[in-house]
Short mmCIF file of C-alpha atoms and ligand atoms in Angstrom, two decimals:
data_model
loop_
_atom_site.label_atom_id
_atom_site.label_comp_id
_atom_site.label_asym_id
_atom_site.label_seq_id
_atom_site.Cartn_x
_atom_site.Cartn_y
_atom_site.Cartn_z
CA MET A 76 -15.03 -3.79 -10.91
CA ASN A 77 -17.91 -1.51 -11.84
CA VAL A 78 -18.98 0.56 -8.74
CA SER A 79 -22.04 2.63 -8.39
CA VAL A 80 -24.24 3.99 -6.43
CA THR A 81 -27.66 3.62 -6.70
CA ALA A 82 -31.32 5.12 -5.56
CA THR A 83 -33.16 2.03 -6.69
CA PRO A 84 -34.63 -0.31 -3.49
CA PRO A 85 -32.65 -3.13 -3.00
CA THR A 86 -36.00 -5.45 -3.87
CA ASP A 87 -36.20 -4.00 -7.20
CA LEU A 88 -32.57 -4.21 -8.19
CA ASP A 89 -31.59 -6.99 -10.40
CA ALA A 90 -28.81 -8.35 -7.65
CA ASP A 91 -27.46 -11.83 -7.18
CA LEU A 92 -26.61 -10.94 -3.68
CA LEU A 93 -28.01 -8.37 -1.25
CA LEU A 94 -25.51 -7.42 1.50
CA ILE A 95 -26.79 -6.10 4.76
CA PRO A 96 -24.30 -5.07 6.94
CA LEU A 97 -25.66 -5.02 10.73
CA THR A 98 -24.01 -4.29 14.05
CA LYS A 99 -24.91 -6.00 17.05
CA ASP A 100 -27.89 -5.55 18.36
CA PRO A 101 -29.37 -3.10 15.80
CA ALA A 102 -32.32 -1.13 16.57
CA ASP A 103 -35.82 -2.80 16.06
CA VAL A 104 -37.33 -0.57 13.88
CA TYR A 105 -34.20 -1.12 11.46
CA VAL A 106 -35.13 -4.76 11.77
CA ASP A 107 -39.02 -4.03 10.92
CA VAL A 108 -37.84 -1.97 8.27
CA LEU A 109 -35.98 -4.98 6.85
CA ALA A 110 -38.43 -7.36 7.50
CA ASP A 111 -40.70 -5.38 5.87
CA ALA A 112 -38.80 -5.54 2.99
CA LEU A 113 -37.01 -8.97 2.54
CA GLY A 114 -39.69 -11.06 4.80
CA ASP A 115 -39.64 -12.71 8.16
CA ALA A 116 -36.83 -14.78 7.27
CA VAL A 117 -34.72 -12.12 7.68
CA ARG A 118 -36.00 -11.75 11.49
CA ARG A 119 -35.07 -15.32 12.36
CA ALA A 120 -31.45 -14.84 10.62
CA ILE A 121 -31.10 -11.82 12.80
CA GLY A 122 -31.78 -14.00 15.95
CA ASP A 123 -29.14 -16.49 14.74
CA PHE A 124 -26.63 -13.53 14.39
CA GLU A 125 -24.02 -12.05 16.51
CA GLY A 126 -22.85 -9.09 14.21
CA GLU A 127 -19.36 -9.65 15.29
CA ALA A 128 -16.88 -7.74 12.45
CA GLY A 129 -16.16 -10.26 9.97
CA GLU A 130 -19.35 -12.58 10.81
CA ALA A 131 -21.15 -13.72 7.70
CA LEU A 132 -24.73 -15.30 7.28
CA LEU A 133 -26.16 -16.23 4.33
CA LEU A 134 -30.13 -16.83 3.71
CA TYR A 135 -32.54 -17.06 1.07
CA PRO A 136 -35.72 -14.81 1.27
CA GLU A 137 -39.02 -15.51 -0.31
CA ASP A 138 -38.62 -15.60 -4.05
CA ALA A 139 -39.01 -12.79 -6.31
CA ILE A 140 -37.23 -10.63 -3.59
CA ALA A 141 -33.87 -11.37 -3.50
CA PRO A 142 -31.95 -14.41 -4.45
CA ARG A 143 -29.63 -14.35 -1.65
CA ALA A 144 -28.98 -11.99 1.16
CA ALA A 145 -26.50 -12.20 3.61
CA LEU A 146 -25.86 -10.48 6.82
CA LEU A 147 -22.51 -9.01 7.45
CA GLY A 148 -21.70 -7.79 11.26
CA LEU A 149 -19.99 -4.39 11.63
CA GLY A 150 -19.37 -5.36 15.63
CA GLU A 151 -19.97 -2.83 18.36
CA MET A 152 -22.06 0.01 17.14
CA GLU A 153 -19.71 2.05 19.59
CA ALA A 154 -16.36 0.90 18.46
CA LEU A 155 -17.69 1.63 14.59
CA ASP A 156 -15.14 2.63 12.28
CA ALA A 157 -13.59 2.27 8.66
CA GLU A 158 -11.94 -0.97 9.68
CA PRO A 159 -15.05 -2.92 10.53
CA ILE A 160 -16.72 -2.21 7.83
CA ARG A 161 -14.03 -3.26 5.45
CA GLU A 162 -13.99 -6.21 7.45
CA ALA A 163 -17.64 -6.83 6.95
CA ALA A 164 -17.42 -5.93 3.33
CA ALA A 165 -14.47 -8.72 2.51
CA ALA A 166 -17.09 -11.25 4.26
CA GLY A 167 -19.15 -10.24 1.98
CA ALA A 168 -17.19 -10.69 -1.09
CA ASP A 169 -16.42 -14.45 0.42
CA VAL A 170 -20.46 -15.00 -0.04
CA ALA A 171 -20.17 -13.76 -3.16
CA THR A 172 -17.15 -15.47 -4.83
CA ALA A 173 -18.15 -18.91 -3.48
CA ARG A 174 -21.57 -18.35 -5.16
CA THR A 175 -20.72 -17.26 -8.21
CA VAL A 176 -22.30 -13.75 -7.68
CA GLU A 177 -21.76 -11.59 -10.80
CA THR A 178 -23.69 -8.07 -8.81
CA ALA A 179 -23.58 -8.03 -5.62
CA ALA A 180 -25.85 -5.02 -3.78
CA PHE A 181 -25.31 -3.33 -0.78
CA LEU A 182 -28.01 -1.85 1.83
CA LEU A 183 -26.81 0.60 3.79
CA PRO A 184 -26.91 0.47 7.71
CA GLU A 185 -28.87 2.90 9.28
CA VAL A 186 -26.30 4.28 11.55
CA GLU A 187 -24.72 7.27 12.19
CA PHE A 188 -21.32 7.66 10.35
CA ASP A 189 -20.60 9.51 7.25
CA VAL A 190 -22.19 8.46 4.42
CA ASP A 191 -18.79 8.63 1.81
CA ARG A 192 -16.90 6.92 4.55
CA MET A 193 -19.02 4.24 4.58
CA THR A 194 -19.26 3.51 1.03
CA GLN A 195 -15.49 3.85 0.71
CA ALA A 196 -14.85 1.27 3.15
CA LEU A 197 -17.56 -1.07 1.71
CA VAL A 198 -15.99 -0.87 -1.40
CA GLU A 199 -12.42 -0.96 -0.52
CA GLY A 200 -13.10 -4.28 2.20
CA PHE A 201 -15.40 -5.70 -1.02
CA ILE A 202 -12.89 -5.40 -3.81
CA LEU A 203 -9.51 -6.44 -1.72
CA GLY A 204 -11.82 -9.14 -0.05
CA ALA A 205 -12.52 -10.36 -3.64
CA TYR A 206 -8.68 -10.08 -4.65
CA GLN A 207 -6.94 -13.13 -6.42
CA PHE A 208 -3.75 -13.33 -7.86
CA ARG A 209 -4.15 -15.62 -11.26
CA GLU A 210 -1.45 -14.72 -13.27
CA HIS A 211 0.59 -17.92 -13.00
CA LYS A 212 -2.59 -20.05 -12.98
CA THR A 213 -3.69 -22.30 -15.73
CA ASP A 214 -6.79 -23.48 -14.78
CA GLU A 215 -10.14 -21.96 -15.84
CA PRO A 216 -10.91 -18.91 -13.49
CA THR A 217 -14.50 -19.43 -11.92
CA PRO A 218 -16.74 -16.07 -12.77
CA ARG A 219 -15.68 -13.44 -10.38
CA PRO A 220 -17.77 -10.67 -8.96
CA GLU A 221 -18.36 -7.74 -11.47
CA THR A 222 -20.21 -5.37 -10.19
CA ILE A 223 -21.14 -3.66 -6.85
CA LEU A 224 -24.17 -1.47 -6.00
CA LEU A 225 -24.88 0.76 -3.15
CA TYR A 226 -28.57 1.78 -2.05
CA THR A 227 -27.93 4.82 -0.23
CA GLY A 228 -31.54 6.02 -0.99
CA GLU A 229 -29.76 9.07 -3.41
CA LYS A 230 -28.17 8.24 -6.24
CA GLU A 231 -25.45 11.43 -4.97
CA ARG A 232 -25.46 9.90 -1.48
CA GLY A 233 -21.97 8.11 -1.09
CA THR A 234 -20.92 8.67 -4.94
CA ALA A 235 -17.67 10.46 -3.85
CA GLY A 236 -16.48 7.90 -1.42
CA ALA A 237 -17.64 5.02 -3.67
CA GLN A 238 -15.41 5.93 -6.34
CA ARG A 239 -12.45 6.86 -3.96
CA GLY A 240 -12.72 3.49 -2.50
CA ARG A 241 -12.67 1.81 -5.77
CA ILE A 242 -9.71 3.67 -7.25
CA ALA A 243 -7.93 3.26 -4.08
CA ALA A 244 -8.36 -0.43 -3.86
CA GLN A 245 -7.54 -1.18 -7.68
CA ALA A 246 -4.14 0.41 -7.29
CA ALA A 247 -3.64 -1.65 -3.73
CA CYS A 248 -4.42 -4.47 -6.20
CA THR A 249 -1.85 -3.61 -9.01
CA ALA A 250 0.72 -3.19 -6.01
CA ARG A 251 -0.31 -6.78 -5.03
CA ASP A 252 -0.17 -8.30 -8.51
CA LEU A 253 3.26 -6.60 -8.64
CA VAL A 254 4.34 -8.53 -5.53
CA ASN A 255 2.97 -11.62 -5.96
CA ARG A 256 4.28 -11.64 -9.72
CA SER A 257 7.29 -14.79 -10.22
CA PRO A 258 11.02 -13.24 -9.73
CA ASP A 259 11.77 -14.11 -13.06
CA LYS A 260 9.04 -12.25 -14.35
CA LYS A 261 9.74 -9.05 -13.08
CA THR A 262 13.98 -8.38 -13.47
CA ALA A 263 14.31 -5.14 -13.31
CA PRO A 264 13.94 -3.95 -16.95
CA LEU A 265 10.79 -6.24 -16.90
CA PHE A 266 9.87 -4.49 -13.68
CA ALA A 267 10.60 -1.12 -15.39
CA GLU A 268 8.22 -2.21 -18.56
CA ALA A 269 5.43 -3.06 -16.01
CA ILE A 270 5.82 0.24 -14.97
CA GLN A 271 5.60 2.09 -18.22
CA ASP A 272 2.65 -0.07 -18.86
CA SER A 273 0.86 1.20 -15.30
CA GLY A 274 1.73 4.93 -16.57
CA ALA A 275 0.41 4.70 -20.21
CA ALA A 276 -2.97 2.93 -18.75
CA HIS A 277 -3.46 5.50 -16.19
CA GLY A 278 -2.12 8.64 -17.58
CA TYR A 279 1.20 9.73 -15.83
CA ASP A 280 4.71 9.66 -17.32
CA VAL A 281 7.47 7.39 -16.95
CA ASP A 282 11.29 7.76 -18.35
CA VAL A 283 13.03 4.58 -17.91
CA TRP A 284 17.03 5.19 -16.75
CA ASP A 285 19.10 2.59 -17.91
CA GLN A 286 22.60 0.94 -16.76
CA ALA A 287 24.62 3.85 -18.73
CA ARG A 288 22.48 6.53 -17.25
CA ILE A 289 22.84 5.48 -13.91
CA GLU A 290 26.50 5.34 -14.53
CA ASP A 291 26.61 8.57 -15.74
CA GLU A 292 24.11 9.83 -12.55
CA GLY A 293 27.07 7.96 -10.41
CA MET A 294 24.74 5.96 -8.56
CA GLY A 295 27.33 3.61 -6.98
CA GLY A 296 25.26 1.85 -4.54
CA LEU A 297 22.95 1.04 -7.00
CA LEU A 298 25.37 -0.60 -9.15
CA ALA A 299 27.27 -1.94 -6.43
CA VAL A 300 23.98 -4.17 -4.89
CA ASN A 301 23.84 -4.67 -9.20
CA ARG A 302 27.30 -6.29 -9.61
CA GLY A 303 26.26 -9.67 -8.79
CA SER A 304 23.51 -9.72 -11.28
CA PHE A 305 22.51 -10.91 -14.81
CA GLU A 306 20.40 -8.41 -15.26
CA PRO A 307 21.20 -4.69 -15.69
CA PRO A 308 19.37 -2.43 -12.99
CA THR A 309 16.88 0.03 -14.06
CA PHE A 310 15.97 3.40 -12.27
CA SER A 311 12.42 4.73 -13.34
CA VAL A 312 11.31 8.05 -12.63
CA LEU A 313 7.33 8.81 -12.28
CA THR A 314 5.87 11.93 -13.23
CA TRP A 315 2.17 13.43 -11.74
CA ALA A 316 2.38 17.10 -12.74
CA PRO A 317 -0.92 18.48 -13.79
CA ASP A 318 -1.54 21.70 -14.41
CA ASP A 319 -3.62 22.92 -11.50
CA ALA A 320 -1.07 21.69 -9.21
CA ILE A 321 -1.32 23.59 -6.01
CA ASN A 322 2.42 23.13 -5.12
CA ASP A 323 5.16 24.52 -6.55
CA ARG A 324 8.19 22.34 -5.03
CA PRO A 325 7.44 18.66 -5.80
CA LEU A 326 6.40 15.59 -3.04
CA VAL A 327 8.53 13.04 -4.09
CA LEU A 328 8.21 9.24 -3.16
CA VAL A 329 11.18 6.71 -3.68
CA GLY A 330 10.28 3.32 -3.23
CA LYS A 331 12.82 0.05 -3.21
CA GLY A 332 13.05 -1.58 -5.94
CA VAL A 333 14.86 -4.94 -4.80
CA VAL A 334 13.14 -7.56 -7.29
CA PHE A 335 14.43 -10.49 -5.42
CA ASP A 336 17.06 -10.32 -2.55
CA THR A 337 19.20 -13.48 -1.88
CA GLY A 338 20.97 -11.34 0.33
CA GLY A 339 24.02 -11.44 -2.20
CA LEU A 340 27.31 -13.37 -0.51
CA SER A 341 25.98 -12.53 2.78
CA LEU A 342 23.05 -14.88 1.68
CA LYS A 343 20.05 -15.64 3.24
CA ASP A 344 18.63 -18.91 4.38
CA THR A 345 15.85 -20.09 2.30
CA LYS A 346 12.82 -20.86 4.79
CA ASN A 347 11.23 -17.89 5.87
CA SER A 348 13.28 -15.67 4.73
CA MET A 349 14.59 -15.59 1.09
CA ASP A 350 11.46 -17.50 0.38
CA LEU A 351 10.02 -14.39 1.31
CA MET A 352 12.28 -12.14 -0.74
CA LYS A 353 10.06 -11.66 -4.36
CA SER A 354 8.19 -9.49 -2.22
CA ASP A 355 11.46 -6.90 -1.64
CA MET A 356 9.87 -4.96 -3.74
CA ALA A 357 6.87 -3.85 -2.16
CA GLY A 358 8.38 -0.06 -1.43
CA ALA A 359 8.54 0.30 -5.39
CA ALA A 360 4.80 -1.46 -5.96
CA ALA A 361 3.25 0.83 -3.40
CA VAL A 362 4.60 3.83 -5.29
CA VAL A 363 3.16 2.63 -8.51
CA GLY A 364 0.20 1.88 -7.02
CA ALA A 365 -0.32 5.22 -5.78
CA PHE A 366 0.43 6.83 -8.90
CA GLU A 367 -2.48 5.06 -10.52
CA ALA A 368 -4.24 6.11 -7.40
CA ILE A 369 -3.18 9.75 -7.54
CA ALA A 370 -3.65 10.01 -11.32
CA ASP A 371 -7.10 8.30 -11.37
CA MET A 372 -8.22 10.65 -8.94
CA GLY A 373 -6.89 13.67 -10.47
CA LEU A 374 -4.93 15.14 -7.59
CA PRO A 375 -3.93 19.00 -8.19
CA LEU A 376 -0.43 17.71 -6.91
CA HIS A 377 2.83 18.12 -8.68
CA VAL A 378 4.30 14.44 -7.65
CA ILE A 379 7.53 12.28 -8.59
CA GLY A 380 8.27 9.01 -8.01
CA LEU A 381 11.94 7.56 -7.85
CA VAL A 382 11.98 3.53 -8.70
CA PRO A 383 15.73 2.03 -8.30
CA ALA A 384 15.54 -1.27 -9.18
CA THR A 385 17.71 -4.32 -9.33
CA ASP A 386 18.10 -8.25 -7.71
CA ASN A 387 20.90 -8.91 -5.25
CA ARG A 388 22.75 -12.05 -6.20
CA PRO A 389 25.86 -13.59 -5.19
CA GLY A 390 27.30 -13.59 -8.45
CA ARG A 391 31.04 -13.72 -9.75
CA LYS A 392 31.38 -10.06 -9.59
CA ALA A 393 29.27 -9.86 -6.98
CA TYR A 394 30.26 -6.63 -4.28
CA VAL A 395 32.00 -7.92 -1.13
CA PRO A 396 31.99 -7.49 2.73
CA GLY A 397 35.13 -4.78 3.03
CA ASP A 398 34.26 -2.94 -0.39
CA VAL A 399 34.12 0.85 -0.37
CA ILE A 400 31.40 2.30 -2.08
CA THR A 401 31.44 6.07 -3.81
CA MET A 402 27.69 6.88 -3.66
CA HIS A 403 25.84 9.31 -5.73
CA SER A 404 25.85 11.93 -2.98
CA GLY A 405 29.94 11.70 -3.24
CA ALA A 406 30.05 9.75 0.40
CA THR A 407 31.73 6.71 0.85
CA VAL A 408 30.04 3.42 2.58
CA GLU A 409 31.76 0.43 4.09
CA VAL A 410 29.80 -2.28 2.78
CA LEU A 411 30.06 -5.07 5.65
CA ASN A 412 26.96 -6.89 4.96
CA THR A 413 26.00 -7.73 1.16
CA ASP A 414 22.29 -8.38 2.75
CA ALA A 415 22.06 -4.50 3.74
CA GLU A 416 21.41 -3.81 -0.13
CA GLY A 417 18.11 -1.67 0.08
CA ARG A 418 19.80 0.99 1.86
CA MET A 419 22.37 1.39 -0.37
CA LEU A 420 20.15 2.15 -3.55
CA LEU A 421 17.53 4.32 -1.71
CA ALA A 422 20.64 6.63 -0.28
CA ASP A 423 21.28 6.93 -4.26
CA ALA A 424 17.88 7.69 -4.78
CA LEU A 425 17.12 9.95 -2.20
CA SER A 426 20.07 11.74 -2.98
CA TYR A 427 19.24 12.13 -6.11
CA ALA A 428 15.71 14.05 -4.99
CA GLN A 429 17.61 16.54 -3.39
CA SER A 430 18.00 17.74 -7.08
CA LEU A 431 14.21 18.05 -7.50
CA ASP A 432 13.98 20.74 -4.54
CA PRO A 433 11.46 18.88 -2.87
CA GLU A 434 9.02 19.68 -0.73
CA LEU A 435 8.40 16.27 1.08
CA VAL A 436 10.15 13.25 0.10
CA VAL A 437 8.56 10.08 1.74
CA ASP A 438 9.99 6.80 0.66
CA LEU A 439 8.70 3.37 1.86
CA ALA A 440 10.94 0.00 1.83
CA THR A 441 11.13 -3.67 3.14
CA LEU A 442 14.29 -2.59 4.76
CA THR A 443 14.86 -4.56 7.95
CA GLY A 444 13.63 -7.46 10.11
CA ALA A 445 14.57 -5.42 12.76
CA VAL A 446 11.33 -3.39 12.18
CA VAL A 447 9.02 -6.86 11.93
CA VAL A 448 10.89 -7.66 15.94
CA ALA A 449 9.74 -4.24 16.62
CA LEU A 450 6.27 -3.92 15.71
CA GLY A 451 5.46 -7.29 14.33
CA ASN A 452 2.60 -7.34 11.23
CA ASN A 453 0.62 -4.58 12.83
CA ALA A 454 2.28 -1.23 11.79
CA ALA A 455 4.55 0.00 9.58
CA GLY A 456 7.79 1.61 11.18
CA VAL A 457 8.26 5.47 10.18
CA MET A 458 11.04 7.58 11.08
CA THR A 459 12.17 11.29 10.20
CA ASN A 460 15.07 13.68 10.33
CA GLU A 461 12.94 15.53 13.05
CA ASP A 462 13.17 18.93 11.21
CA ASP A 463 9.86 21.21 11.92
CA GLU A 464 7.66 20.84 8.56
CA ALA A 465 8.80 16.68 8.84
CA SER A 466 7.32 16.28 12.56
CA GLU A 467 4.00 17.87 11.00
CA ARG A 468 3.83 15.70 8.33
CA LEU A 469 4.85 12.51 10.91
CA TYR A 470 1.25 13.44 12.63
CA ALA A 471 -0.60 13.36 9.46
CA ILE A 472 0.63 10.44 7.93
CA GLN A 473 -0.20 8.94 11.30
CA ARG A 474 -3.72 9.86 11.03
CA ALA A 475 -3.93 8.60 7.22
CA GLY A 476 -3.09 5.05 9.33
CA GLU A 477 -5.65 5.22 11.42
CA ARG A 478 -8.15 6.05 8.64
CA THR A 479 -7.11 3.83 6.21
CA GLY A 480 -6.03 1.06 8.18
CA GLU A 481 -2.68 0.73 7.44
CA ARG A 482 -0.91 1.93 10.35
CA VAL A 483 2.10 3.59 10.96
CA HIS A 484 4.12 3.89 14.19
CA PRO A 485 7.08 6.53 14.60
CA LEU A 486 10.62 5.24 15.70
CA PRO A 487 12.86 7.57 17.37
CA MET A 488 15.82 8.75 15.30
CA TYR A 489 18.16 10.72 18.09
CA ALA A 490 21.74 11.51 17.22
CA ASP A 491 23.64 8.72 19.42
CA TYR A 492 22.17 5.74 17.17
CA LYS A 493 24.45 7.36 14.55
CA LYS A 494 27.31 6.65 16.50
CA GLN A 495 26.84 2.67 15.28
CA LEU A 496 27.70 3.34 11.69
CA ASP A 497 31.16 5.26 12.21
CA SER A 498 33.16 3.38 10.22
CA PRO A 499 37.68 2.98 10.43
CA VAL A 500 37.80 3.67 6.33
CA ALA A 501 34.83 5.11 5.27
CA ASP A 502 32.61 8.15 5.91
CA ILE A 503 30.14 5.29 7.07
CA LYS A 504 29.46 1.79 6.97
CA ASN A 505 26.24 -0.20 5.80
CA VAL A 506 25.21 -2.09 8.92
CA GLY A 507 24.59 -0.92 12.65
CA GLY A 508 24.53 -3.93 14.47
CA ARG A 509 22.00 -5.86 15.92
CA ALA A 510 20.61 -3.31 18.80
CA ALA A 511 17.91 -0.98 16.57
CA GLY A 512 18.60 -1.96 13.31
CA SER A 513 15.72 -0.49 12.07
CA ILE A 514 16.70 2.94 13.35
CA THR A 515 20.15 2.76 12.04
CA ALA A 516 18.52 1.94 8.88
CA GLY A 517 16.92 4.74 8.95
CA LYS A 518 19.86 6.67 10.08
CA PHE A 519 22.17 5.36 7.32
CA LEU A 520 18.97 7.04 5.00
CA GLU A 521 19.46 10.13 6.63
CA HIS A 522 23.14 10.58 5.75
CA PHE A 523 21.77 11.39 2.28
CA ILE A 524 19.56 13.53 2.80
CA ASP A 525 18.56 17.28 3.49
CA TYR A 526 15.33 18.17 3.32
CA PRO A 527 11.50 17.34 5.08
CA TRP A 528 11.67 13.40 4.73
CA LEU A 529 9.51 10.57 6.13
CA HIS A 530 11.07 6.77 6.04
CA LEU A 531 8.43 4.21 6.27
CA ASP A 532 9.97 0.92 7.07
CA VAL A 533 7.35 -1.89 5.61
CA ALA A 534 9.25 -4.91 5.98
CA GLY A 535 6.43 -6.43 8.18
CA MET A 536 3.61 -5.13 6.81
CA ALA A 537 4.14 -5.61 2.95
CA TYR A 538 3.63 -9.46 2.84
CA THR A 539 1.44 -11.88 4.82
CA LYS A 540 1.92 -15.83 4.97
CA GLU A 541 -1.68 -16.38 6.31
CA SER A 542 -4.59 -14.80 4.90
CA LYS A 543 -5.72 -11.71 7.04
CA PRO A 544 -9.58 -9.80 6.76
CA TYR A 545 -9.46 -8.05 3.29
CA ARG A 546 -6.36 -9.82 2.84
CA PRO A 547 -5.44 -12.90 1.03
CA GLN A 548 -2.14 -14.62 1.48
CA GLY A 549 0.18 -12.94 -0.79
CA GLY A 550 1.00 -9.34 -0.91
CA THR A 551 -0.81 -6.95 0.56
CA GLY A 552 -0.72 -3.64 -1.35
CA PHE A 553 0.36 -1.84 1.88
CA GLY A 554 1.03 1.99 1.54
CA VAL A 555 -1.06 2.32 -1.37
CA ARG A 556 -4.10 3.64 0.29
CA LEU A 557 -1.96 5.24 3.13
CA LEU A 558 -0.11 7.35 0.52
CA ALA A 559 -3.22 8.35 -1.54
CA ASP A 560 -4.98 9.10 1.68
CA PHE A 561 -1.93 11.25 3.29
CA LEU A 562 -1.82 13.15 -0.31
CA ALA A 563 -5.28 13.53 -1.07
CA ASP A 564 -5.56 15.13 2.73
CA TYR A 565 -2.39 17.15 1.89
CA ALA A 566 -4.04 18.67 -1.39
CA GLU A 567 -6.87 19.20 0.86
CA ARG A 568 -5.10 21.38 2.93
CA GLU A 569 -3.31 23.15 0.91
CA ASN A 570 -6.24 24.01 -0.82
CA ALA A 571 -7.81 25.39 2.47
CA THR A 572 -4.70 27.41 3.56
CA ARG A 573 -4.88 29.06 0.00
CA ASP A 574 -8.18 30.09 0.55
CA ALA A 575 -7.77 30.96 4.39
N1 LIG B 299 15.12 -7.30 2.65
C1 LIG B 299 15.11 -7.58 3.93
C2 LIG B 299 14.56 -6.52 4.80
C3 LIG B 299 13.24 -7.67 5.27
C4 LIG B 299 13.19 -8.79 5.93
C5 LIG B 299 12.07 -7.72 4.60
C6 LIG B 299 11.94 -9.60 6.68
C7 LIG B 299 10.80 -8.43 4.70
C8 LIG B 299 10.92 -9.35 5.56
C9 LIG B 299 16.65 -6.97 4.00
O1 LIG B 299 17.68 -6.02 3.00
C10 LIG B 299 17.66 -7.52 4.70
O2 LIG B 299 17.95 -8.21 4.22
N2 LIG B 299 17.95 -6.58 5.62
C11 LIG B 299 18.82 -7.08 6.66
C12 LIG B 299 20.09 -5.97 7.03
C13 LIG B 299 20.98 -6.70 8.12
C14 LIG B 299 21.99 -7.21 7.51
C15 LIG B 299 21.50 -5.09 8.86
C16 LIG B 299 18.11 -7.76 7.93
O3 LIG B 299 17.40 -7.28 8.00
O4 LIG B 299 18.33 -8.75 8.37
MN1 LIG B 300 18.56 -7.48 2.21
ZN1 LIG B 301 16.08 -6.21 1.08
#
């Protein structure tokens, strides 16, 4: 989608649809301005308009002013924030899509709100709201919106926000595409190829390890999960290392890449369980999307991505409950449930990350159903190893979550929880029972790390069965905008402390 800020007044623009975000009870002077520009139809429409967030009202102003216009509700002025702005823009995208609009133009509301945050949220909401997954459709596509214009009065005003919004939203759409893709089109080797294509298109480096290399590295957890599969595992290493990187030690992003999770021999039920498991690589998809955003934004940070990938199946050689696996770190794990597979391959990736001497590691994983019980579909769980540095980052990622609408909520990591993983035969077992299932998964991963670390359990957030504002049914792209915002903020802070 083309996105640009314009100084040409909306009535002189060649747009198919004018989008007019409005808070509840807009100021009379602003209504007068709109009526002067667009005619009295606007005044009558505003009379019929509540202004609730997400509400849209289409109107047809007099000829030659604009072919169509839509009022978009922003909710109460006092509660105005990026999230209702995204919702309003997504409602605008719905209007545009239903009427085969090619060019839509936003008129920025006259409200006290940072203009770059405003344009960013408008663009994000519009692009994310207009998203459709058509990869496997064979019918003719209907025309899609191609261009978004934003009238801010001046060409420079709001441009940075608009471009950030475009980059972040498009990167989130990449993650959605990967999650929505049919599992047989994203086996571990095909998924790794897709990551390579993304790297080539966006200018970051991708190195894909094959089975032999994974064996050389001794990644017993990834190999154990892969034993029931017909397809080999892959381990993709993504690198963004610009010359102007301001961090000496890399930031590392790790994504769970289980391209399909049957549960293995601990087989899942189909309905509302296995039928969702093409999304079990959503953590990995978020890392790929984040790399696209980081590269497109040209962030001055050294970032490494790690994506261990395989499917989890009950094949002839599948690992079984009772198997003791020697992991990359050398630790042994008693497998008591083959459906707790994500932690097996993440543990190997996290243990490998140790060799990169990281400043911070953030992993994203659709790891436990328990996190959906705890937090539902409104926030991801975040856990840390609670060292001082990680605690600071925890606060930073929570704020990034509020800014992006991709919320993360902390879960405790008391040492007592670790006891649930005691094994009579190995160093640790891979399940800790029903109580605090997300936390014991976190404690399992913590066993393999010794650096500042944030673990995001995104099982409730990666995929939505019903459509929500700016999130159509399917993969949500959760984590991409969160990471992009968190890292951009990280770079800004580092720069600020250096200059000081
Ligand atoms: N991929 C699942 C977790 C999941 C559940 C993701 C629902 C998205 C939606 C994970 O591999 C899994 O099966 N976890 C088990 C762990 C248990 C066996 C300890 C679970 O949550 O039931
Ligand atoms: Mn599983
Ligand atoms: Zn899984």
